[in-house]
Structures are given as structure tokens and as C-alpha cells.
Amino acid sequence: MTYSAPSVTDTPPTSLHSFTEEELMLKDTVARFAREVVQPRVRAMDEAEVMDKEIINSMFENGLMGLETEADLGGAECSFTAAILAVEELAKIDPSISALCDIHNTLTNTVIRKWGNKELKEKYLTRLATDTVGSFCISEAGAGSDAFALQTRAEDKGDHYVLNGGKMWISNSGEADIFVVFANADPSKGYKGITAFIVEKEWGVEIAKKEKKLGIRSSSTCVLNFDDVKVPKENVLGEVGQGYKYAIDSLNEGRIGIAAQMIGAAQGAYEIALPYMFERKQFGKPIGSFQAMQHQFAQVACEIEAAKLMTYNAARLKEEGKPFVMEAAMAKFVAAKVAERATSYAVEWMGGNGFVRETGVEKFYRDAKIGSIYEGTNNMQLETIAKIISTKYK
């Protein structure tokens, strides 16, 4: 048997930090937007636990709310990796704003873009790209990690469905006017009765309670009630009974977005604390020159880089149409752990100045905790990873 050398015309492999010109331009634009528009208002939003409407409007104006949406529907038509880079850059300044952008793009927009018909895409993706916040509604009191145990019902009334039930822990719901709601249209079929609906707030979606949270405080998280909410049959997303598939697929992609949010939070805290360590002097020299401190920030730098590479790899695999579910779970699991460690160290490195609110580091510490919880807890990520690995040996 003979082996031929690869052709000299073959495209050589590139590093995981290789991005297209479009991706780099978006990354730089979002970084500048975050510094100039978001940063001055971060602390006030966190204290008030309210998202600044002017920032939301600016995100629409700058094309950040329709990142992957087609240009003819008002979107930026960017790559998935570009969207992930945008989420990361926003999180370096404020993980709350990053959460709004991420969930709106990687969940709400994605599920409509992938399974909506032409009419639904034209009607809703245009609004979602230009002026209307969207929300993805699946979690309930008894359906968290076990999402398919949801109890919200959709009753077929001929030309419309009537939704009854409630949702909990719903991100973006305080600002949203368009909701993708998962409800069971045929409980006799179990999870195979779960169906996705596009629901407008004015049809009767009730914001029952806004949660007061440890972190990402300006990102709204609410309890929603659906009491005899009428939804036209044309607002069924995809096929009846296929909602569980759409939810799984969207959340698998969304986990890469959460990983990006977490590496952004880790970098945000790190980039505040590190300069401080070389400005602050004790015993006649910068605290960053002590070996114990150097070992800590060197280790964190390694962990942040590892999490970034895992996240970028998962994003590229998704773009290439290759299996990425395990890699997405790995990226989210590792990035969440790294964010907790990096932000905790950043507080310690800055001592008292890290513990007070003025420097912003303690906010990153609070914000990082959510990464281990939403869009699949750490244990659920490990379950996914183990299940996929196990299939190779069965």
C-alpha cells in the first residue's frame, strides 16, 4: 500500500484563534460598544436591578440582536462564531447585557430561524432583529433539569390553541414582547406532545414576579403565567409534538453561548485585578511580584485560555455541521468552573478593594455563579458527556 502526500494546494489548518475579517470586525465593534456605551451604566443597572432601555435600543441599532438573522430580515447575517465572540466581548464588561444578547440570539432567534416557516420568519425575525426583545420559555417549577416534565398545556380549539400553565426562571422576560413557549399539546404522548409556540405578550402573557437574584441582576428573570392565552394555529413553530427536539437542539447550541459569557466574565475580572497587582505595593514591592501570587494568576491565565479554545472549537464544529454536543457540554462545564475560580481569585488579589462595589470585581464574582446553573447545570453537562463517551463502549 502506498500513501500519497497531501496536495500543496490543500488549505493548511489554522489555530483556534483564527477568525475571518468579518468576525474580527464584529469583535472589535462589540468591544468598543461595551466600553463606551455599556460600561458607564453597569453599576447603576446592577444596583437598580433593571436593564437600561437606552442600551437595549443601542444594541438593536448596532445589529447585535439579529446576529445570525438573514440580512433581508434586518439581521447582520453573521457566523455562529461571530455571535459567540460578541457574547464574550459584552460579558467582559457586563455579563447581564451579555445574557440578554446571548439568550435572544442563540435561543429565541435560533429556534425561529431553524423551524419557523417563511411567514413566521418574516413576521417575527424582523422584529427580533430590529426592535423587539425575545424570550425562550421552557423551565417550570417541576421542570428544571428534567425539562420534559413541563406541565403547561396547549388545548386544541380548532383554529387556535389555548395555553394554560406557568413558567419559572425565564430570562429576558421582563423586556420581551415575543415569547417562544413550550407546552404539551397531547399529554397522553408524554414528552412527544411538547410543542413550541410563538406567543406575543399582548395576548395575555402575565409577568407574575420578577426574581431578585445573586448575580446578573439587571438581566430580568421572571415567573410567567398563561391563563387561557389564545394562540393562532399559524403560530405553532415547526410541527406539533416536535417541540422537545427543537428545545434540545437549541439548548445544545445555547450552551456554547453560556460558555462564551463565562469566559468573558473571567477575563473581565482578570483584566481589572491584574494591573492592580502591579500597582499595589506591600513590603516594598508590587504584590504581583510575589511568587505565590504569580503562580495563581499564571494558573488562571492557563485556565481561561483552555476554556476559550474549547468554546471556539465547539462553535466551529457546530458551524461545520459536525457533532458538537459533547464539546458544547465540555466547554460550558469548564468555562463555568473557570469563571468561578478566576473571579474569586480576582476578589482575593485586590483584597478590600475587590470586596467593595466600586471596582466592579465583586459583581463579576456574583455574576459567574449562574454559569453552573442555567441552560443545564454542571451535573447535567457531566451526564451528557458521560453518556456520549459511554456509547463508544456499549
XYZ file of N, CA, C and O in Angstrom, residues 249-346:
392
model
N -32.085 20.769 20.642
C -31.157 21.305 19.650
C -30.740 22.729 19.994
O -29.558 23.075 19.936
N -31.699 23.566 20.356
C -31.401 24.967 20.673
C -30.539 25.082 21.916
O -29.603 25.898 21.956
N -30.843 24.304 22.926
C -30.062 24.378 24.164
C -28.645 23.872 23.968
O -27.710 24.374 24.605
N -28.467 22.894 23.091
C -27.100 22.436 22.800
C -26.260 23.567 22.223
O -25.086 23.746 22.578
N -26.850 24.340 21.313
C -26.150 25.497 20.767
C -25.988 26.582 21.833
O -24.933 27.216 21.935
N -27.050 26.796 22.594
C -27.031 27.852 23.603
C -25.944 27.675 24.638
O -25.437 28.661 25.188
N -25.570 26.426 24.905
C -24.530 26.181 25.913
C -23.183 26.753 25.488
O -22.367 27.134 26.328
N -22.951 26.818 24.178
C -21.713 27.426 23.712
C -21.754 28.927 24.006
O -20.738 29.533 24.376
N -22.935 29.514 23.880
C -23.093 30.920 24.226
C -22.845 31.187 25.701
O -22.207 32.178 26.071
N -23.340 30.303 26.564
C -23.102 30.468 28.004
C -21.619 30.304 28.321
O -21.073 31.015 29.166
N -20.950 29.378 27.636
C -19.503 29.237 27.824
C -18.792 30.542 27.465
O -17.887 30.988 28.175
N -19.222 31.171 26.364
C -18.624 32.436 25.955
C -18.881 33.526 26.995
O -17.996 34.346 27.296
N -20.079 33.536 27.541
C -20.399 34.503 28.594
C -19.486 34.310 29.802
O -18.979 35.280 30.381
N -19.241 33.069 30.171
C -18.418 32.793 31.339
C -16.938 33.142 31.115
O -16.285 33.667 32.015
N -16.416 32.855 29.917
C -15.011 33.233 29.690
C -14.886 34.751 29.619
O -13.855 35.313 30.001
N -15.950 35.415 29.164
C -15.946 36.870 29.183
C -15.911 37.405 30.604
O -15.145 38.329 30.925
N -16.730 36.839 31.480
C -16.749 37.260 32.885
C -15.394 37.024 33.546
O -14.898 37.869 34.299
N -14.799 35.865 33.272
C -13.482 35.556 33.844
C -12.447 36.577 33.400
O -11.660 37.089 34.208
N -12.449 36.913 32.116
C -11.488 37.883 31.592
C -11.754 39.276 32.135
O -10.824 40.041 32.398
N -13.041 39.619 32.287
C -13.371 40.942 32.811
C -12.787 41.169 34.188
O -12.193 42.228 34.459
N -12.944 40.187 35.066
C -12.396 40.306 36.418
C -10.871 40.276 36.397
O -10.205 41.050 37.096
N -10.318 39.389 35.592
C -8.861 39.225 35.498
C -8.203 40.525 35.019
O -7.164 40.943 35.543
N -8.821 41.171 34.046
C -8.232 42.371 33.465
C -8.346 43.593 34.361
O -7.649 44.584 34.153
N -9.212 43.537 35.357
C -9.246 44.589 36.380
C -8.209 44.301 37.457
O -7.479 45.188 37.897
N -8.131 43.050 37.879
C -7.281 42.695 39.015
C -5.800 42.692 38.688
O -4.976 43.098 39.523
N -5.436 42.245 37.499
C -4.019 42.088 37.195
C -3.251 43.411 37.229
O -2.189 43.491 37.855
N -3.713 44.484 36.583
C -2.983 45.749 36.688
C -2.857 46.226 38.137
O -1.820 46.774 38.535
N -3.924 46.011 38.917
C -3.902 46.412 40.324
C -2.762 45.722 41.068
O -2.098 46.332 41.921
N -2.519 44.454 40.745
C -1.496 43.691 41.437
C -0.085 44.243 41.201
O 0.815 44.011 42.002
N 0.075 44.986 40.123
C 1.397 45.561 39.859
C 1.460 47.054 40.208
O 2.513 47.679 40.090
N 0.322 47.581 40.665
C 0.288 48.949 41.186
C 0.356 48.943 42.717
O 1.009 49.807 43.317
N -0.303 48.000 43.307
C -0.371 47.882 44.761
C 0.945 47.322 45.298
O 1.407 46.256 44.880
N 1.562 48.059 46.245
C 2.828 47.614 46.820
C 2.673 47.275 48.296
O 1.981 47.973 49.042
N 3.316 46.210 48.678
C 3.419 45.804 50.077
C 4.831 45.262 50.281
O 5.392 44.613 49.383
N 5.383 45.550 51.445
C 6.755 45.123 51.748
C 7.734 45.640 50.694
O 8.717 44.985 50.340
N 7.394 46.812 50.146
C 8.329 47.475 49.251
C 8.307 47.028 47.802
O 9.149 47.474 47.004
N 7.373 46.166 47.413
C 7.321 45.746 46.011
C 5.893 45.385 45.610
O 5.049 45.118 46.482
N 5.602 45.377 44.303
C 4.247 45.058 43.853
C 3.828 43.664 44.318
O 4.635 42.723 44.283
N 2.568 43.552 44.729
C 2.118 42.250 45.220
C 2.129 41.213 44.089
O 2.229 40.016 44.339
N 2.046 41.673 42.850
C 2.093 40.755 41.727
C 3.458 40.152 41.488
O 3.603 39.230 40.674
N 4.480 40.640 42.186
C 5.829 40.100 42.006
C 6.138 38.969 42.983
O 7.180 38.316 42.875
N 5.227 38.730 43.938
C 5.431 37.617 44.864
C 5.106 36.298 44.151
O 4.123 36.205 43.416
N 5.934 35.296 44.377
C 5.790 34.049 43.636
C 4.427 33.399 43.832
O 3.823 32.879 42.871
N 3.908 33.431 45.053
C 2.606 32.807 45.317
C 1.515 33.445 44.461
O 0.656 32.751 43.900
N 1.574 34.760 44.325
C 0.593 35.464 43.502
C 0.814 35.146 42.027
O -0.140 34.943 41.269
N 2.066 35.088 41.622
C 2.370 34.813 40.215
C 1.866 33.445 39.801
O 1.326 33.269 38.702
N 2.018 32.464 40.679
C 1.545 31.122 40.357
C 0.019 31.111 40.193
O -0.513 30.413 39.322
N -0.656 31.900 41.006
C -2.116 31.948 40.925
C -2.578 32.591 39.623
O -3.430 32.039 38.916
N -2.019 33.763 39.282
C -2.525 34.407 38.068
C -2.051 33.682 36.806
O -2.706 33.739 35.767
N -0.919 32.981 36.893
C -0.479 32.183 35.751
C -1.429 31.004 35.526
O -1.791 30.678 34.388
N -1.834 30.373 36.625
C -2.760 29.244 36.512
C -4.094 29.694 35.939
O -4.663 29.028 35.064
N -4.605 30.822 36.415
C -5.876 31.335 35.913
C -5.771 31.673 34.428
O -6.691 31.407 33.647
N -4.638 32.242 34.019
C -4.442 32.549 32.599
C -4.511 31.275 31.753
O -5.123 31.264 30.671
N -3.902 30.202 32.253
C -3.958 28.917 31.542
C -5.392 28.413 31.432
O -5.822 27.927 30.373
N -6.134 28.527 32.516
C -7.500 28.016 32.539
C -8.424 28.823 31.631
O -9.286 28.258 30.943
N -8.245 30.137 31.615
C -9.052 30.969 30.723
C -8.767 30.616 29.270
O -9.679 30.469 28.455
N -7.487 30.455 28.943
C -7.139 30.099 27.569
C -7.712 28.747 27.177
O -8.234 28.580 26.057
N -7.644 27.783 28.068
C -8.197 26.459 27.783
C -9.710 26.544 27.536
O -10.238 25.934 26.597
N -10.410 27.296 28.378
C -11.860 27.444 28.223
C -12.202 28.139 26.910
O -13.173 27.776 26.227
N -11.406 29.143 26.528
C -11.646 29.837 25.260
C -11.492 28.874 24.084
O -12.329 28.855 23.173
N -10.433 28.089 24.103
C -10.187 27.169 22.993
C -11.287 26.116 22.885
O -11.704 25.753 21.781
N -11.767 25.639 24.021
C -12.863 24.663 23.998
C -14.136 25.291 23.439
O -14.879 24.657 22.674
N -14.375 26.536 23.798
C -15.572 27.234 23.328
C -15.496 27.508 21.835
O -16.453 27.255 21.086
N -14.361 28.024 21.381
C -14.195 28.301 19.947
C -14.271 27.009 19.131
O -14.825 26.991 18.030
N -13.712 25.940 19.662
C -13.751 24.661 18.954
C -15.188 24.165 18.814
O -15.602 23.718 17.734
N -15.959 24.252 19.892
C -17.355 23.815 19.837
C -18.132 24.649 18.818
O -18.970 24.126 18.071
N -17.853 25.954 18.785
C -18.543 26.836 17.843
C -18.221 26.467 16.404
O -19.110 26.397 15.539
N -16.950 26.206 16.119
C -16.563 25.841 14.759
C -17.143 24.482 14.361
O -17.585 24.301 13.224
N -17.162 23.533 15.276
C -17.753 22.225 14.976
C -19.221 22.374 14.603
O -19.712 21.757 13.646
N -19.921 23.217 15.349
C -21.331 23.463 15.066
C -21.479 24.056 13.668
O -22.335 23.634 12.873
N -20.658 25.038 13.339
C -20.718 25.677 12.023
C -20.451 24.689 10.888
O -21.044 24.777 9.813
N -19.545 23.771 11.133
C -19.142 22.813 10.104
C -20.114 21.643 9.958
O -19.930 20.769 9.110
N -21.149 21.637 10.783
C -22.129 20.565 10.710
C -21.640 19.256 11.287
O -22.195 18.188 10.985
N -20.626 19.324 12.128
C -20.074 18.125 12.756
C -20.685 17.932 14.149
O -21.246 18.875 14.718
N -20.602 16.732 14.708
C -21.106 16.530 16.072
C -20.422 17.491 17.040
O -19.204 17.640 17.019
N -21.215 18.148 17.869
C -20.632 19.136 18.779
C -21.255 19.108 20.168
O -20.857 19.879 21.041
N -22.236 18.229 20.383
C -22.978 18.241 21.644
C -22.064 18.007 22.840
O -22.137 18.731 23.849
N -21.180 17.014 22.754
C -20.263 16.747 23.867
C -19.310 17.914 24.056
O -19.049 18.337 25.198
N -18.790 18.448 22.964
C -17.842 19.564 23.063
C -18.508 20.811 23.636
O -17.885 21.563 24.382
N -19.787 21.017 23.307
C -20.514 22.156 23.867
C -20.691 21.989 25.377
O -20.513 22.936 26.153
N -21.048 20.769 25.791
C -21.206 20.497 27.226
C -19.879 20.658 27.961
O -19.826 21.216 29.064
N -18.805 20.173 27.350
C -17.483 20.321 27.957
C -17.099 21.795 28.095
O -16.584 22.223 29.136
N -17.346 22.554 27.033
C -16.984 23.976 27.055
C -17.750 24.710 28.147
O -17.182 25.502 28.902
N -19.047 24.451 28.249
C -19.840 25.127 29.270
C -19.403 24.719 30.673
O -19.270 25.564 31.568
N -19.186 23.432 30.873
C -18.765 22.948 32.193
C -17.444 23.589 32.614
O -17.312 24.125 33.713
N -16.462 23.542 31.730
C -15.141 24.074 32.071
C -15.188 25.590 32.221
O -14.626 26.158 33.168
N -15.866 26.280 31.306
C -15.920 27.740 31.370
C -16.600 28.222 32.654
O -16.173 29.214 33.255
N -17.648 27.514 33.077
C -18.329 27.893 34.316
C -17.403 27.733 35.518
O -17.358 28.596 36.414
N -16.658 26.641 35.555
C -15.705 26.417 36.640
C -14.598 27.475 36.636
O -14.202 28.010 37.681
N -14.083 27.767 35.448
C -13.009 28.751 35.318
C -13.489 30.136 35.750
O -12.769 30.868 36.426
N -14.712 30.488 35.363
C -15.246 31.796 35.741
C -15.353 31.934 37.251
O -15.014 32.983 37.818
N -15.819 30.891 37.909
C -15.914 30.945 39.373
C -14.533 31.110 40.001
O -14.343 31.919 40.921
N -13.569 30.342 39.518
C -12.229 30.401 40.094
C -11.563 31.758 39.803
O -10.989 32.391 40.698
N -11.637 32.205 38.561
C -10.970 33.447 38.163
C -11.543 34.650 38.903
O -10.789 35.508 39.387
N -12.867 34.714 38.993
C -13.475 35.868 39.655
C -13.237 35.836 41.161
O -13.050 36.878 41.794
N -13.216 34.651 41.742
C -12.927 34.523 43.173
C -11.496 34.963 43.476
O -11.251 35.730 44.419
N -10.548 34.509 42.662
C -9.161 34.921 42.846
C -9.023 36.431 42.668
O -8.272 37.093 43.395
N -9.738 36.991 41.679
C -9.630 38.428 41.417
C -10.038 39.241 42.645
O -9.400 40.251 42.983
